[in-house]
Amino acid sequence: MNMQSKSDSYAAAGVDITAGYRAVELMKQHIARTMTAGVCSDVGGFGGLFELDLTGITRPVLVSGTDGVGTKLKIAFLMDKHDTVGIDCVAMCVNDIICAGAKPLFFLDYIACGKNVPERIADIVKGVAEGCVQSGAALIGGETAEMPGFYPVDEYDLAGYCTGVVDKDKIINNKTMNAGDVVIALPSTGVHSNGFSLVRKVFDVDHKDITRPVDSLDGRSIGEVLLTPTKIYVKPVLALLDAMPVKGISHITGGGFYENIPRSIPDGLGARIDKSAVRVLPIFELLAATGGISERDMFNTFNMGVGMSITVAPENADRALEILRANGEDAYIIGEIVKSDDKVIL
């Protein structure tokens, strides 16, 4: 810890430099878990260095993604639980770039807070590190900005950025997609990290107790269920990509089925989804009932229990399910590709 760098004047303005040093010391043990062979720098430098291993890659293409956790953080504040939202932050980035077939290489986070409480910052980074471990990415850098007067002392924002690599010849595109191809669902763990402005409104989280057990949620509280981290699909999807051609992948985030599934489908084709096949999670049923939300709005806002969709040729569907299940995903078929001007048919 750098004890020479200390400003009483800055501290009087609400910024404690030494708290930042303490936070870095606390988070180092978590960052160490994410180190991979490509990392060339230590925590604390002006930039994170990563050596790219291009073994087996003929035409490397870097794929980048950035995202935050959004107002799900409000639930973390209310529950005073900060060690899982970092997983969400990583998941929102790596789940996006895997849709192009990219293997995540490294990740950087950005935390802005009203007051730097080192233990809380370390908890946040603990979650980020866990997300990196789950996705195989190295946490090679980040920034913690103490911003008194801009954020309340007990609140913060969290965002991240990741870079991955894919061989240009193996980038997933929809050029080979045809009518008759099969759409496979990978289950979500819950609401993930989207739609929380509506979630908070429906459950009136600022005024109602979200810590009491709820029977329809298997005795868990609304707050506990809402804080369930976003599932990271990287390793199962990479295993599938190693085994067979995949025609399209969609990360089901904000905008639900209607906005995200079309992003992997070419013009002239659409996805006919069998709603009765979708394994809707109890939290979505509770949301719809409590808020009086129409079925279409639910499917147009939330993942409804499907965190990712994957499209494969019909002759590969059974094998794809076997591979995904062998890699921990309870994958199942929810529809097929059809000739249509409507991108999603529900």
GROMACS .gro file of N, CA, C and O in nm, residues 6-7 110 140 145 159 180-181 207 210 218 233 243 271 281 321 334 344:
model
   72
    6LYS      N    1  -0.116   1.059   0.003
    6LYS     CA    2  -0.226   1.085   0.096
    6LYS      C    3  -0.256   1.233   0.092
    6LYS      O    4  -0.168   1.317   0.103
    7SER      N    5  -0.384   1.267   0.070
    7SER     CA    6  -0.423   1.408   0.061
    7SER      C    7  -0.535   1.437   0.159
    7SER      O    8  -0.648   1.389   0.142
  110TYR      N    9  -1.529  -0.148  -1.454
  110TYR     CA   10  -1.531  -0.009  -1.411
  110TYR      C   11  -1.636   0.006  -1.302
  110TYR      O   12  -1.753  -0.028  -1.322
  140ILE      N   13  -0.772  -0.843  -1.638
  140ILE     CA   14  -0.638  -0.782  -1.651
  140ILE      C   15  -0.635  -0.634  -1.616
  140ILE      O   16  -0.529  -0.571  -1.622
  145ALA      N   17  -1.370   0.443  -0.938
  145ALA     CA   18  -1.379   0.589  -0.930
  145ALA      C   19  -1.468   0.628  -0.814
  145ALA      O   20  -1.587   0.592  -0.811
  159ALA      N   21  -1.978  -0.152  -1.473
  159ALA     CA   22  -1.979  -0.184  -1.615
  159ALA      C   23  -1.853  -0.261  -1.649
  159ALA      O   24  -1.757  -0.262  -1.571
  180GLY      N   25  -3.656  -2.516  -4.164
  180GLY     CA   26  -3.642  -2.652  -4.114
  180GLY      C   27  -3.533  -2.668  -4.010
  180GLY      O   28  -3.529  -2.769  -3.939
  181ASP      N   29  -3.444  -2.568  -4.001
  181ASP     CA   30  -3.342  -2.573  -3.896
  181ASP      C   31  -3.408  -2.566  -3.759
  181ASP      O   32  -3.519  -2.511  -3.743
  207HIS      N   33  -4.052   0.018  -0.147
  207HIS     CA   34  -4.149   0.037  -0.039
  207HIS      C   35  -4.198  -0.094   0.024
  207HIS      O   36  -4.259  -0.092   0.129
  210ILE      N   37  -3.882  -0.721   0.029
  210ILE     CA   38  -3.849  -0.824  -0.070
  210ILE      C   39  -3.760  -0.932  -0.009
  210ILE      O   40  -3.700  -1.012  -0.079
  218ASP      N   41  -4.052  -2.125  -0.419
  218ASP     CA   42  -3.991  -2.234  -0.343
  218ASP      C   43  -3.936  -2.186  -0.209
  218ASP      O   44  -3.833  -2.236  -0.161
  233TYR      N   45  -2.272  -1.881  -2.057
  233TYR     CA   46  -2.288  -1.995  -2.148
  233TYR      C   47  -2.163  -2.026  -2.229
  233TYR      O   48  -2.166  -2.114  -2.316
  243ALA      N   49  -1.756  -2.911  -3.205
  243ALA     CA   50  -1.807  -3.040  -3.250
  243ALA      C   51  -1.887  -3.034  -3.379
  243ALA      O   52  -1.896  -3.134  -3.451
  271ALA      N   53  -3.839  -1.741  -3.686
  271ALA     CA   54  -3.835  -1.850  -3.589
  271ALA      C   55  -3.976  -1.875  -3.536
  271ALA      O   56  -4.037  -1.785  -3.477
  281LEU      N   57  -4.001  -1.978  -1.593
  281LEU     CA   58  -3.963  -1.984  -1.451
  281LEU      C   59  -4.068  -1.916  -1.363
  281LEU      O   60  -4.136  -1.822  -1.406
  321LEU      N   61  -2.791  -3.148  -2.862
  321LEU     CA   62  -2.849  -3.161  -2.729
  321LEU      C   63  -2.760  -3.247  -2.639
  321LEU      O   64  -2.739  -3.214  -2.521
  334ILE      N   65  -3.713  -2.562  -2.877
  334ILE     CA   66  -3.829  -2.475  -2.859
  334ILE      C   67  -3.892  -2.431  -2.991
  334ILE      O   68  -3.996  -2.363  -2.990
  344VAL      N   69  -4.019  -1.350  -3.558
  344VAL     CA   70  -4.054  -1.440  -3.448
  344VAL      C   71  -4.203  -1.467  -3.453
  344VAL      O   72  -4.284  -1.375  -3.461
   0.00000   0.00000   0.00000
